[in-house]
Each structure stands twice: as C-alpha cells, then as structure tokens.
C-alpha cells in the first residue's frame, strides 16, 4: 500500500468507523458465539501471498463483528464506561503515524513535553494541590500509565522502595530481606482486584479493611488506625494504603479526609485509585468527593473511562517524582542523552514499568481543545442525570430496591427477594442480548449494576432498558413457586 492508496483506504475506513458508530444500536449488544468460534473462520496459517485490502475489509463483518461486545452501544450498561470520541480517534491515527517510542525526552521531545503539559492542564481542571503540578519547578507531576492497575502497582513499588530506604537510613545493618518480609499494605475489601494483585506481584502482604453497608461501604479512619496498631504490635511494618474513590461494585468513596492524616502520621504512602469517578471531579459539584487529596502521595484515574479519551490513557500524579524515579531508574549507556541531568526534562521511562510508550497525550490535547472544559463537564452531568432518571424508575416500582447510594453514573439495584431470583433475572437479561449488565455482591446480596457507559445514550434508551428489565422480572416472578 503506497501513500496514494492509503489516502483512499483511510477515507474508506473513516466512513466504515462512522457508519459502525452511527448504527451501533441496531446491532445486538452482546455476541451470540461460543468460545473458539473464530478459529474455524480463518485459515490455520498466515497467507504466503498477500490478500487484497477488499478481502480483509469483507472479513471484518464476517469474522470480527459476530464476536464483538459493543461497548459503545447505548444498550451497554456493564462494568464502567470506556471512553470514545471522534477527536480522540483522530489523535490516535496521528499517534500511530508518528509512531515514536517516547521512553526519554531525546527519543521524541514533543511526546514527553506535551504529556507533562497535558497532565498539568488536567491537574488544574481537577484543582489538584500545587504539589502535584509539574510546572517548570515543581517536585511532583503527572504521567500517563496504561491502566489504573499499572498505576496502583507503580505506586506500591515506589512506596516499598521508599519504606526500605527510610528504615535502612536509621538502621544500616538491617538486612533488606528482613524488612520486605515484614511490610504490610492495606486496601478496602471493596477495592478492585488489581490492588490485591499488585501486592502479589510486589511480594508484599496486602490486608483488606472490612467495610459495612451502614458506612456506605467506605473505609473508616478508626478501622485503619486499629489495624495499623495491631500490625505494628505484631512486628510488621505498615507502608502503603490504597484508598478508593468510586469502588467498582457500588461506587463507594473512602473517607480520605480521615484516612490521609493517619497515613501521613504513620509515614504510610497513600495512593488514591479513582479509576472511574476521577473524571467527575472536573465538575465543581463533584470536586468535594476529592477533598483530602492533599494528604495523598499519588493519585490516579482513567481518563479513558469517562473523559472521552480513548483507551489507553490512565492519568497518574505524584507529589514527589523523586520517590517514583528512585524506584525505577536504570540508565544504560544506550539510553543516556545530553540533557538528562539538566533538571529541565523528564524521562518517563523512570516513571513506569515498561520502557516504551505511545504518544498518548495527543488524544488529551485533541479532546481538551475540541470539547473544552465546559463540554466535558456537560458530558459527565448528562450521564449522572440519566443515572438519576433510572434510579427514579427503580424506586417507583415496589418490586425492586436500590442497594447503594447513586452518586454518579452507576445504579445498583435488585428485585426484592433471594439471590437466586436476581441471578435468574440477570441471566434472562443477558441471554436476551438486547441490553448488557454485570452483577456485584454487596453484603452477601446479589446485585445488578446499571452503569451509564455510551456517549450516545439518551433517556429513551434508559426507558427501553427499564421496560425490558421489568418485563423479564415479571416472567421470573411468575415462575416462582407460590
């Protein structure tokens, strides 16, 4: 394919993408395929001679689309949203074309510098404390990670390194293995499973802090304090706490204004995971949910969830970049460059687990400029309004109950009755493939999650979904033994 053909095919692909997204609600939201469906549809080996572009494009509909879950359908209400916007897609095309691997400033100065500035822009939209803004002289700053799971792990590894160094500074004779074996980290029992997984990868014990329905599934300061004291009395070394703002099961918010001072007093690294909810903090009415950020050492949310920046773009800030760089810095001769010790530049390879990185900040630049802060705020508010509308439909039906506070764009609800009846209802909903939901477990109860996800979701979609849910609920209840 030469440049001339690329121009033609590129325009065709843009048309294909626009048609797909414009007509997405006509597709069945969840695929009706069995595991292994795809292998029989394509050859066992790559072709010896090239296929035509026309043949490849024909196979998109034949091979790929039957097995696609349509995350951007207005009938998709599972998990949390994954962002999608035309400006971000155009920026992704440009990123792919430039094709730089931005592991250092010298590897592509624009890739590094735009990321630093975009992270400052977003930090200011969130009204983060100055400590997290890089500016030209700041000690903190932001970095784009691939996912929130990576950010949690990076923060945990940096915290582990800092804790070991602090102890060795006061007791240089102590063997390092004797320190790491005693380290203990904490998270909510509502935290994402990736937090526990980070502990496994880092080789440190991770303790789950129990939460209660009466506390809206939020970690309480007193519970954390008690666990820390018990562990210290047992000879352990508390060093890291991952607070969650907007948990996956129910969008609960840990009380970081209580938890932060405890962590600071105990020299425990506090990382805040706001993977889903973080985008909403650009709205003044939701910014109080981030109060207490001043106590944190690091903060992360997925701009690729709810801020119209396509995956992957997980935005992470640290108060002291030296804590991060100290944990990951490796400088072989082939990666050295003239400006690295100048203090004027950032080499992002020291801020992350992989070496290579894509030019992801282009997506932020396009989206922030083409939507503006106001456009992004309007988008968040619309989803929250739609969630409130769905909540009111649930509350108006005496057969159902709301299982957790509706704060943002997630509604947790269930049929009054047994877990079995709710499991049956969800199975019927998803087997119908008209809408797609996933469940969670809250206080032992099987709960249905209704998350506002697609950019194009409107009130009519919400009402259609509710009509379907109530119709299936009626069928399920009629089948119950009387």
Short mmCIF file of C-alpha atoms in Angstrom, two decimals:
data_model
loop_
_atom_site.label_atom_id
_atom_site.label_comp_id
_atom_site.label_asym_id
_atom_site.label_seq_id
_atom_site.Cartn_x
_atom_site.Cartn_y
_atom_site.Cartn_z
CA UNK A 1 0.00 0.00 0.00
CA UNK A 2 1.50 3.32 -1.06
CA UNK A 3 0.55 6.82 0.12
CA UNK A 4 -1.96 7.27 -2.70
CA UNK A 5 -3.84 4.10 -1.85
CA UNK A 6 -3.57 4.90 1.87
CA UNK A 7 -5.39 8.21 1.29
CA UNK A 8 -8.24 6.33 -0.41
CA UNK A 9 -8.38 3.45 2.06
CA UNK A 10 -8.07 5.81 5.01
CA UNK A 11 -11.16 7.72 3.90
CA UNK A 12 -13.00 4.43 3.41
CA UNK A 13 -12.01 3.30 6.91
CA UNK A 14 -13.22 6.57 8.44
CA UNK A 15 -16.56 6.00 6.66
CA UNK A 16 -16.67 2.41 7.95
CA UNK A 17 -15.99 3.60 11.53
CA UNK A 18 -18.54 6.43 11.31
CA UNK A 19 -21.17 4.04 9.90
CA UNK A 20 -20.42 1.50 12.64
CA UNK A 21 -20.84 4.05 15.42
CA UNK A 22 -23.86 5.79 13.88
CA UNK A 23 -25.70 2.49 13.51
CA UNK A 24 -24.34 0.66 16.55
CA UNK A 25 -27.65 0.47 18.38
CA UNK A 26 -29.05 -1.69 15.59
CA UNK A 27 -26.52 -4.39 16.47
CA UNK A 28 -27.04 -6.99 19.19
CA UNK A 29 -25.07 -5.55 22.10
CA UNK A 30 -23.66 -8.89 23.30
CA UNK A 31 -22.31 -11.53 20.89
CA UNK A 32 -24.03 -14.89 20.42
CA UNK A 33 -20.91 -17.03 19.89
CA UNK A 34 -19.29 -19.98 21.62
CA UNK A 35 -15.64 -19.99 22.80
CA UNK A 36 -13.35 -20.79 19.87
CA UNK A 37 -15.85 -19.52 17.26
CA UNK A 38 -13.22 -17.54 15.33
CA UNK A 39 -10.58 -20.20 14.60
CA UNK A 40 -12.74 -22.04 12.08
CA UNK A 41 -13.49 -18.81 10.19
CA UNK A 42 -9.89 -18.03 9.20
CA UNK A 43 -7.01 -20.13 7.81
CA UNK A 44 -4.71 -22.08 10.10
CA UNK A 45 -1.67 -20.10 8.88
CA UNK A 46 -0.83 -16.61 7.58
CA UNK A 47 -1.10 -16.27 3.77
CA UNK A 48 2.02 -16.89 1.70
CA UNK A 49 0.93 -14.32 -0.89
CA UNK A 50 -0.74 -11.02 0.09
CA UNK A 51 -4.53 -10.80 0.33
CA UNK A 52 -6.34 -7.82 -1.20
CA UNK A 53 -7.49 -4.98 1.02
CA UNK A 54 -11.07 -5.64 -0.14
CA UNK A 55 -10.87 -9.22 1.16
CA UNK A 56 -9.58 -8.05 4.53
CA UNK A 57 -12.37 -5.48 4.91
CA UNK A 58 -15.02 -8.04 3.91
CA UNK A 59 -13.81 -10.27 6.73
CA UNK A 60 -14.41 -7.58 9.37
CA UNK A 61 -18.15 -8.22 9.18
CA UNK A 62 -17.80 -11.99 8.65
CA UNK A 63 -15.11 -12.78 11.27
CA UNK A 64 -14.80 -9.92 13.76
CA UNK A 65 -18.20 -8.33 14.29
CA UNK A 66 -20.04 -11.54 15.29
CA UNK A 67 -17.69 -11.78 18.30
CA UNK A 68 -17.66 -8.11 19.34
CA UNK A 69 -19.28 -6.88 22.54
CA UNK A 70 -20.40 -3.39 21.54
CA UNK A 71 -19.12 -1.28 24.44
CA UNK A 72 -20.24 1.93 22.75
CA UNK A 73 -23.82 0.83 22.19
CA UNK A 74 -26.38 2.86 24.14
CA UNK A 75 -27.67 -0.53 25.35
CA UNK A 76 -24.37 -1.41 27.04
CA UNK A 77 -24.61 -0.89 30.83
CA UNK A 78 -21.93 -3.29 32.09
CA UNK A 79 -18.69 -2.67 34.02
CA UNK A 80 -17.86 1.06 33.74
CA UNK A 81 -17.66 3.24 30.61
CA UNK A 82 -14.73 3.15 28.24
CA UNK A 83 -14.29 6.50 26.51
CA UNK A 84 -14.86 7.07 22.83
CA UNK A 85 -14.86 10.30 20.83
CA UNK A 86 -14.06 11.31 17.28
CA UNK A 87 -11.32 13.82 18.26
CA UNK A 88 -9.55 11.10 20.28
CA UNK A 89 -9.76 8.64 17.37
CA UNK A 90 -8.23 11.20 15.01
CA UNK A 91 -5.44 11.86 17.50
CA UNK A 92 -4.84 8.12 17.77
CA UNK A 93 -4.38 7.97 13.99
CA UNK A 94 -1.76 10.71 14.22
CA UNK A 95 -0.03 8.98 17.13
CA UNK A 96 0.14 5.77 15.09
CA UNK A 97 1.55 7.65 12.10
CA UNK A 98 4.25 9.48 14.08
CA UNK A 99 4.99 6.13 15.70
CA UNK A 100 7.58 7.33 18.19
CA UNK A 101 8.53 5.31 21.27
CA UNK A 102 8.75 8.05 23.88
CA UNK A 103 10.84 6.45 26.62
CA UNK A 104 13.01 9.55 27.02
CA UNK A 105 12.92 13.24 26.14
CA UNK A 106 15.54 12.68 23.44
CA UNK A 107 13.52 9.83 21.89
CA UNK A 108 10.89 12.42 20.88
CA UNK A 109 10.83 15.73 22.77
CA UNK A 110 7.23 16.61 21.77
CA UNK A 111 5.95 13.26 23.09
CA UNK A 112 7.43 13.95 26.55
CA UNK A 113 6.71 17.67 26.77
CA UNK A 114 3.09 17.52 25.60
CA UNK A 115 2.40 14.79 28.18
CA UNK A 116 3.82 16.90 31.01
CA UNK A 117 1.75 19.91 29.96
CA UNK A 118 -1.47 17.90 29.37
CA UNK A 119 -1.12 16.33 32.82
CA UNK A 120 -0.78 19.84 34.26
CA UNK A 121 -3.84 21.00 32.29
CA UNK A 122 -5.88 18.11 33.64
CA UNK A 123 -4.47 18.56 37.16
CA UNK A 124 -5.66 22.17 37.07
CA UNK A 125 -9.11 21.12 35.79
CA UNK A 126 -9.29 18.86 38.88
CA UNK A 127 -7.98 21.66 41.11
CA UNK A 128 -5.22 19.37 42.41
CA UNK A 129 -2.89 20.86 45.03
CA UNK A 130 0.17 22.61 43.56
CA UNK A 131 2.37 19.76 44.84
CA UNK A 132 1.03 17.54 42.04
CA UNK A 133 1.60 20.04 39.22
CA UNK A 134 4.95 19.80 37.39
CA UNK A 135 5.05 23.37 36.02
CA UNK A 136 8.67 24.33 35.43
CA UNK A 137 9.94 23.97 39.00
CA UNK A 138 7.55 21.53 40.72
CA UNK A 139 8.75 18.42 42.54
CA UNK A 140 5.66 16.45 41.55
CA UNK A 141 3.89 15.93 38.27
CA UNK A 142 1.82 13.62 36.13
CA UNK A 143 2.40 10.64 33.87
CA UNK A 144 0.14 8.60 31.59
CA UNK A 145 0.06 4.92 32.54
CA UNK A 146 -1.67 2.21 30.53
CA UNK A 147 -4.26 1.29 33.17
CA UNK A 148 -5.19 2.02 36.79
CA UNK A 149 -3.82 -1.45 37.63
CA UNK A 150 -0.38 -0.28 36.46
CA UNK A 151 -0.66 2.95 38.44
CA UNK A 152 -1.54 1.04 41.63
CA UNK A 153 1.44 -1.28 41.15
CA UNK A 154 3.85 1.55 40.30
CA UNK A 155 2.78 3.43 43.45
CA UNK A 156 3.12 0.26 45.56
CA UNK A 157 6.62 -0.45 44.25
CA UNK A 158 7.68 3.16 44.84
CA UNK A 159 6.23 3.00 48.37
CA UNK A 160 8.08 -0.25 49.07
CA UNK A 161 11.36 1.26 47.88
CA UNK A 162 10.81 4.40 50.00
CA UNK A 163 9.94 2.37 53.10
CA UNK A 164 13.05 0.16 52.78
CA UNK A 165 15.31 3.20 52.28
CA UNK A 166 13.84 5.02 55.28
CA UNK A 167 14.43 2.02 57.56
CA UNK A 168 17.95 1.43 56.24
CA UNK A 169 18.78 5.11 56.80
CA UNK A 170 18.17 4.67 60.54
CA UNK A 171 19.39 1.05 60.75
CA UNK A 172 22.01 0.42 58.00
CA UNK A 173 22.95 -3.02 59.36
CA UNK A 174 19.45 -4.42 58.98
CA UNK A 175 19.19 -6.95 56.10
CA UNK A 176 16.84 -5.78 53.36
CA UNK A 177 15.05 -9.15 53.21
CA UNK A 178 14.24 -8.78 56.89
CA UNK A 179 12.46 -5.52 56.07
CA UNK A 180 10.50 -6.60 52.99
CA UNK A 181 9.18 -9.73 54.69
CA UNK A 182 7.58 -7.54 57.39
CA UNK A 183 5.99 -4.96 55.07
CA UNK A 184 2.19 -4.77 55.07
CA UNK A 185 -0.13 -2.83 52.74
CA UNK A 186 -3.85 -2.08 53.09
CA UNK A 187 -6.89 -1.60 50.89
CA UNK A 188 -10.65 -1.72 51.25
CA UNK A 189 -12.46 -5.04 50.89
CA UNK A 190 -14.33 -3.15 48.14
CA UNK A 191 -11.13 -2.24 46.25
CA UNK A 192 -10.57 -3.52 42.73
CA UNK A 193 -8.93 -6.95 42.49
CA UNK A 194 -5.94 -5.31 40.76
CA UNK A 195 -4.91 -3.84 44.13
CA UNK A 196 -4.61 -7.30 45.65
CA UNK A 197 -2.81 -8.43 42.50
CA UNK A 198 -0.31 -5.56 42.87
CA UNK A 199 0.53 -6.93 46.32
CA UNK A 200 1.09 -10.40 44.83
CA UNK A 201 3.40 -9.02 42.11
CA UNK A 202 5.33 -6.85 44.59
CA UNK A 203 5.69 -9.76 47.02
CA UNK A 204 4.12 -7.93 49.97
CA UNK A 205 1.16 -8.90 52.10
CA UNK A 206 -2.00 -6.93 51.35
CA UNK A 207 -4.67 -6.74 54.06
CA UNK A 208 -8.28 -5.96 53.24
CA UNK A 209 -10.02 -3.49 55.52
CA UNK A 210 -13.62 -4.55 56.18
CA UNK A 211 -16.42 -2.12 55.30
CA UNK A 212 -20.07 -2.02 56.31
CA UNK A 213 -23.29 -1.19 54.49
CA UNK A 214 -24.10 1.24 57.32
CA UNK A 215 -20.93 3.20 56.40
CA UNK A 216 -21.86 3.15 52.69
CA UNK A 217 -19.03 0.64 52.08
CA UNK A 218 -16.38 3.27 52.87
CA UNK A 219 -13.19 2.59 54.84
CA UNK A 220 -13.38 4.36 58.22
CA UNK A 221 -10.37 6.06 59.81
CA UNK A 222 -10.79 4.23 63.10
CA UNK A 223 -10.71 0.81 61.42
CA UNK A 224 -7.48 1.62 59.57
CA UNK A 225 -5.89 3.05 62.73
CA UNK A 226 -6.74 -0.08 64.72
CA UNK A 227 -5.30 -2.42 62.06
CA UNK A 228 -2.09 -0.39 61.85
CA UNK A 229 -1.58 -0.52 65.63
CA UNK A 230 -2.26 -4.28 65.74
CA UNK A 231 0.20 -4.94 62.91
CA UNK A 232 2.90 -2.74 64.44
CA UNK A 233 2.47 -4.57 67.76
CA UNK A 234 2.97 -7.84 65.84
CA UNK A 235 6.29 -6.55 64.45
CA UNK A 236 5.01 -5.72 60.97
CA UNK A 237 5.79 -2.53 59.02
CA UNK A 238 2.72 -0.75 57.55
CA UNK A 239 3.89 1.17 54.46
CA UNK A 240 1.08 1.60 51.88
CA UNK A 241 -2.65 2.24 51.77
CA UNK A 242 -4.71 2.28 48.58
CA UNK A 243 -7.84 4.39 49.07
CA UNK A 244 -10.64 4.05 46.52
CA UNK A 245 -12.86 6.87 45.35
CA UNK A 246 -15.69 5.21 43.43
CA UNK A 247 -15.38 1.46 44.05
CA UNK A 248 -16.19 -0.99 41.26
CA UNK A 249 -19.09 -2.78 43.00
CA UNK A 250 -21.08 0.26 44.16
CA UNK A 251 -19.11 3.50 43.53
CA UNK A 252 -18.36 3.95 47.25
CA UNK A 253 -15.94 6.61 48.49
CA UNK A 254 -13.36 6.01 51.22
CA UNK A 255 -13.11 8.84 53.78
CA UNK A 256 -9.73 10.20 52.72
CA UNK A 257 -10.04 13.31 54.91
CA UNK A 258 -9.92 10.88 57.89
CA UNK A 259 -7.54 8.34 56.37
CA UNK A 260 -4.97 10.78 54.97
CA UNK A 261 -3.78 12.27 58.28
CA UNK A 262 -3.41 8.75 59.73
CA UNK A 263 -1.24 7.69 56.78
CA UNK A 264 0.84 10.88 56.99
CA UNK A 265 1.43 10.45 60.74
CA UNK A 266 2.49 6.81 60.25
CA UNK A 267 4.64 7.61 57.16
CA UNK A 268 2.41 5.32 55.08
CA UNK A 269 2.18 6.05 51.36
CA UNK A 270 -1.45 6.86 50.48
CA UNK A 271 -2.36 6.14 46.88
CA UNK A 272 -5.82 7.15 45.65
CA UNK A 273 -7.46 4.99 42.99
CA UNK A 274 -10.35 6.92 41.41
CA UNK A 275 -10.33 4.93 38.15
CA UNK A 276 -13.97 5.63 37.26
CA UNK A 277 -15.04 8.53 39.47
CA UNK A 278 -11.98 10.73 38.90
CA UNK A 279 -13.30 12.25 35.67
CA UNK A 280 -16.30 13.70 37.53
CA UNK A 281 -14.05 15.80 39.78
CA UNK A 282 -13.70 18.36 36.95
CA UNK A 283 -17.28 19.40 37.88
CA UNK A 284 -17.38 21.77 40.87
CA UNK A 285 -20.37 19.93 42.37
CA UNK A 286 -18.40 16.64 42.47
CA UNK A 287 -15.00 18.09 43.41
CA UNK A 288 -15.72 17.73 47.18
CA UNK A 289 -15.51 13.96 46.66
CA UNK A 290 -11.75 14.53 46.19
CA UNK A 291 -11.32 16.52 49.42
CA UNK A 292 -8.35 15.05 51.29
CA UNK A 293 -6.23 14.71 48.13
CA UNK A 294 -3.69 16.97 49.86
CA UNK A 295 -2.74 14.04 52.13
CA UNK A 296 -2.04 11.65 49.23
CA UNK A 297 1.35 10.69 47.82
CA UNK A 298 -0.13 9.61 44.48
CA UNK A 299 -3.47 9.84 42.69
CA UNK A 300 -4.78 8.11 39.60
CA UNK A 301 -7.89 7.88 37.45
CA UNK A 302 -8.69 6.59 33.98
CA UNK A 303 -9.29 9.45 31.56
CA UNK A 304 -10.07 6.57 29.16
CA UNK A 305 -13.17 5.69 31.20
CA UNK A 306 -15.29 8.81 31.37
CA UNK A 307 -13.36 11.72 29.86
CA UNK A 308 -13.82 10.98 26.14
CA UNK A 309 -10.15 9.98 25.65
CA UNK A 310 -10.00 6.55 24.02
CA UNK A 311 -8.17 3.68 25.75
CA UNK A 312 -5.43 3.68 26.89
CA UNK A 313 -4.91 6.79 28.99
CA UNK A 314 -4.66 6.31 32.75
CA UNK A 315 -3.58 9.57 34.35
CA UNK A 316 -1.40 9.44 37.48
CA UNK A 317 0.11 12.19 39.61
CA UNK A 318 2.78 12.05 42.32
CA UNK A 319 3.72 14.63 44.92
CA UNK A 320 7.43 13.80 44.73
CA UNK A 321 8.66 12.49 41.42
CA UNK A 322 11.95 11.50 43.10
CA UNK A 323 10.06 8.77 45.00
CA UNK A 324 8.96 7.23 41.71
CA UNK A 325 12.22 7.71 39.84
CA UNK A 326 14.16 6.34 42.81
CA UNK A 327 12.31 3.04 42.48
CA UNK A 328 12.66 2.56 38.72
CA UNK A 329 15.72 4.43 37.43
CA UNK A 330 18.03 2.43 35.16
CA UNK A 331 20.49 4.25 32.90
CA UNK A 332 22.33 2.01 30.42
CA UNK A 333 24.66 3.84 28.05
CA UNK A 334 22.39 3.37 25.02
CA UNK A 335 19.57 5.33 26.73
CA UNK A 336 21.70 8.22 28.00
CA UNK A 337 21.42 11.64 26.34
CA UNK A 338 22.92 15.12 26.71
CA UNK A 339 20.03 16.77 28.60
CA UNK A 340 19.11 14.08 31.11
CA UNK A 341 20.93 15.62 34.07
CA UNK A 342 19.90 19.20 33.25
CA UNK A 343 16.89 19.12 35.57
CA UNK A 344 14.83 20.67 32.77
CA UNK A 345 13.43 17.49 31.26
CA UNK A 346 11.56 14.33 32.18
CA UNK A 347 12.44 10.81 31.08
CA UNK A 348 9.17 8.96 31.55
CA UNK A 349 10.81 5.54 31.37
CA UNK A 350 11.68 6.11 35.04
CA UNK A 351 8.00 6.61 35.93
CA UNK A 352 6.59 3.30 34.69
CA UNK A 353 7.12 -0.45 34.33
CA UNK A 354 7.53 -0.72 30.52
CA UNK A 355 10.33 1.10 28.70
CA UNK A 356 8.40 2.05 25.56
CA UNK A 357 5.37 4.31 25.46
CA UNK A 358 2.99 5.65 22.81
CA UNK A 359 2.28 9.33 22.09
CA UNK A 360 -0.94 9.14 24.15
CA UNK A 361 -1.06 12.80 25.19
CA UNK A 362 -2.12 13.74 21.63
CA UNK A 363 -5.54 12.27 22.48
CA UNK A 364 -5.82 14.51 25.54
CA UNK A 365 -4.71 17.55 23.54
CA UNK A 366 -7.32 16.99 20.83
CA UNK A 367 -10.15 16.20 23.27
CA UNK A 368 -9.45 19.04 25.73
CA UNK A 369 -9.25 21.59 22.91
CA UNK A 370 -12.22 20.36 20.90
CA UNK A 371 -14.61 19.83 23.84
CA UNK A 372 -13.31 22.45 26.25
CA UNK A 373 -13.76 22.07 29.99
CA UNK A 374 -17.42 23.03 29.67
CA UNK A 375 -18.14 20.33 27.06
CA UNK A 376 -16.50 17.68 29.23
CA UNK A 377 -18.47 18.81 32.28
CA UNK A 378 -21.73 18.71 30.30
CA UNK A 379 -20.98 15.15 29.22
CA UNK A 380 -20.37 13.97 32.82
CA UNK A 381 -23.50 15.74 34.07
CA UNK A 382 -25.67 14.19 31.37
CA UNK A 383 -24.64 10.68 32.43
CA UNK A 384 -25.31 11.48 36.09
CA UNK A 385 -28.77 12.84 35.18
CA UNK A 386 -29.55 9.66 33.22
CA UNK A 387 -28.46 7.53 36.21
CA UNK A 388 -30.79 9.57 38.45
CA UNK A 389 -33.59 9.03 35.94
CA UNK A 390 -33.01 5.27 36.02
CA UNK A 391 -32.87 5.35 39.84
CA UNK A 392 -36.28 7.07 39.93
CA UNK A 393 -37.75 4.37 37.65
CA UNK A 394 -36.43 1.66 40.00
CA UNK A 395 -37.73 3.43 43.12
CA UNK A 396 -41.18 3.80 41.57
CA UNK A 397 -41.52 0.01 41.26
CA UNK A 398 -42.26 -1.64 44.61
CA UNK A 399 -40.84 -4.98 43.46
CA UNK A 400 -37.30 -3.52 43.29
CA UNK A 401 -34.89 -1.87 45.72
CA UNK A 402 -31.83 0.38 45.39
CA UNK A 403 -28.78 -1.27 47.01
CA UNK A 404 -26.33 1.66 47.27
CA UNK A 405 -26.35 5.45 47.05
CA UNK A 406 -26.45 6.73 43.46
CA UNK A 407 -23.68 9.34 43.46
CA UNK A 408 -22.52 9.38 39.83
CA UNK A 409 -23.43 7.24 36.81
CA UNK A 410 -23.89 3.84 38.47
CA UNK A 411 -27.16 2.43 39.83
CA UNK A 412 -27.04 -0.73 41.98
CA UNK A 413 -30.47 -2.37 42.23
CA UNK A 414 -32.17 -5.74 42.70
CA UNK A 415 -35.50 -7.47 42.88
CA UNK A 416 -36.65 -7.76 46.48
CA UNK A 417 -36.12 -11.41 47.32
CA UNK A 418 -33.48 -14.10 47.09
CA UNK A 419 -30.11 -14.03 45.36
CA UNK A 420 -31.34 -16.86 43.12
CA UNK A 421 -34.20 -14.80 41.71
CA UNK A 422 -31.81 -11.94 40.90
CA UNK A 423 -29.30 -14.32 39.30
CA UNK A 424 -32.11 -15.70 37.14
CA UNK A 425 -33.21 -12.19 36.17
CA UNK A 426 -29.67 -11.17 35.14
CA UNK A 427 -29.26 -14.37 33.14
CA UNK A 428 -32.50 -13.63 31.28
CA UNK A 429 -31.42 -10.04 30.61
CA UNK A 430 -28.03 -11.01 29.19
CA UNK A 431 -29.30 -14.05 27.28
CA UNK A 432 -31.75 -11.73 25.51
CA UNK A 433 -28.73 -9.71 24.28
CA UNK A 434 -30.78 -6.52 23.93
CA UNK A 435 -29.01 -4.87 26.87
CA UNK A 436 -25.92 -5.95 28.81
CA UNK A 437 -25.36 -5.71 32.60
CA UNK A 438 -22.99 -7.32 35.11
CA UNK A 439 -23.57 -8.04 38.82
CA UNK A 440 -21.81 -7.38 42.10
CA UNK A 441 -22.08 -8.74 45.62
CA UNK A 442 -22.96 -6.27 48.39
CA UNK A 443 -23.30 -7.52 51.99
CA UNK A 444 -23.89 -11.02 50.64
CA UNK A 445 -26.64 -9.88 48.29
CA UNK A 446 -26.52 -10.47 44.53
CA UNK A 447 -26.99 -7.02 42.98
CA UNK A 448 -27.43 -5.82 39.38
CA UNK A 449 -25.22 -2.90 38.28
CA UNK A 450 -26.58 -0.42 35.73
CA UNK A 451 -23.70 1.79 34.57
CA UNK A 452 -24.12 4.64 32.11
CA UNK A 453 -21.47 3.91 29.51
CA UNK A 454 -22.01 5.04 25.92
CA UNK A 455 -21.50 8.61 24.74
CA UNK A 456 -24.73 8.38 22.74
CA UNK A 457 -27.04 7.07 25.50
CA UNK A 458 -30.27 9.09 25.79
CA UNK A 459 -33.33 8.99 28.05
CA UNK A 460 -35.22 6.77 25.58
CA UNK A 461 -32.52 4.08 25.84
CA UNK A 462 -32.77 4.12 29.64
CA UNK A 463 -36.55 3.75 29.49
CA UNK A 464 -36.36 0.95 26.91
CA UNK A 465 -33.87 -0.86 29.15
CA UNK A 466 -36.12 -0.48 32.19
CA UNK A 467 -39.16 -1.69 30.25
CA UNK A 468 -37.23 -4.82 29.25
CA UNK A 469 -35.95 -5.41 32.81
CA UNK A 470 -39.46 -5.12 34.31
CA UNK A 471 -40.94 -7.37 31.63
CA UNK A 472 -38.34 -10.08 32.34
CA UNK A 473 -38.76 -9.58 36.10
CA UNK A 474 -42.49 -10.25 35.71
CA UNK A 475 -41.73 -13.51 33.89
CA UNK A 476 -39.21 -14.59 36.53
CA UNK A 477 -41.59 -13.82 39.41
CA UNK A 478 -44.46 -15.69 37.78
CA UNK A 479 -42.27 -18.80 37.65
CA UNK A 480 -41.58 -18.68 41.40
CA UNK A 481 -43.38 -21.34 43.44
CA UNK A 482 -46.40 -19.80 45.22
#
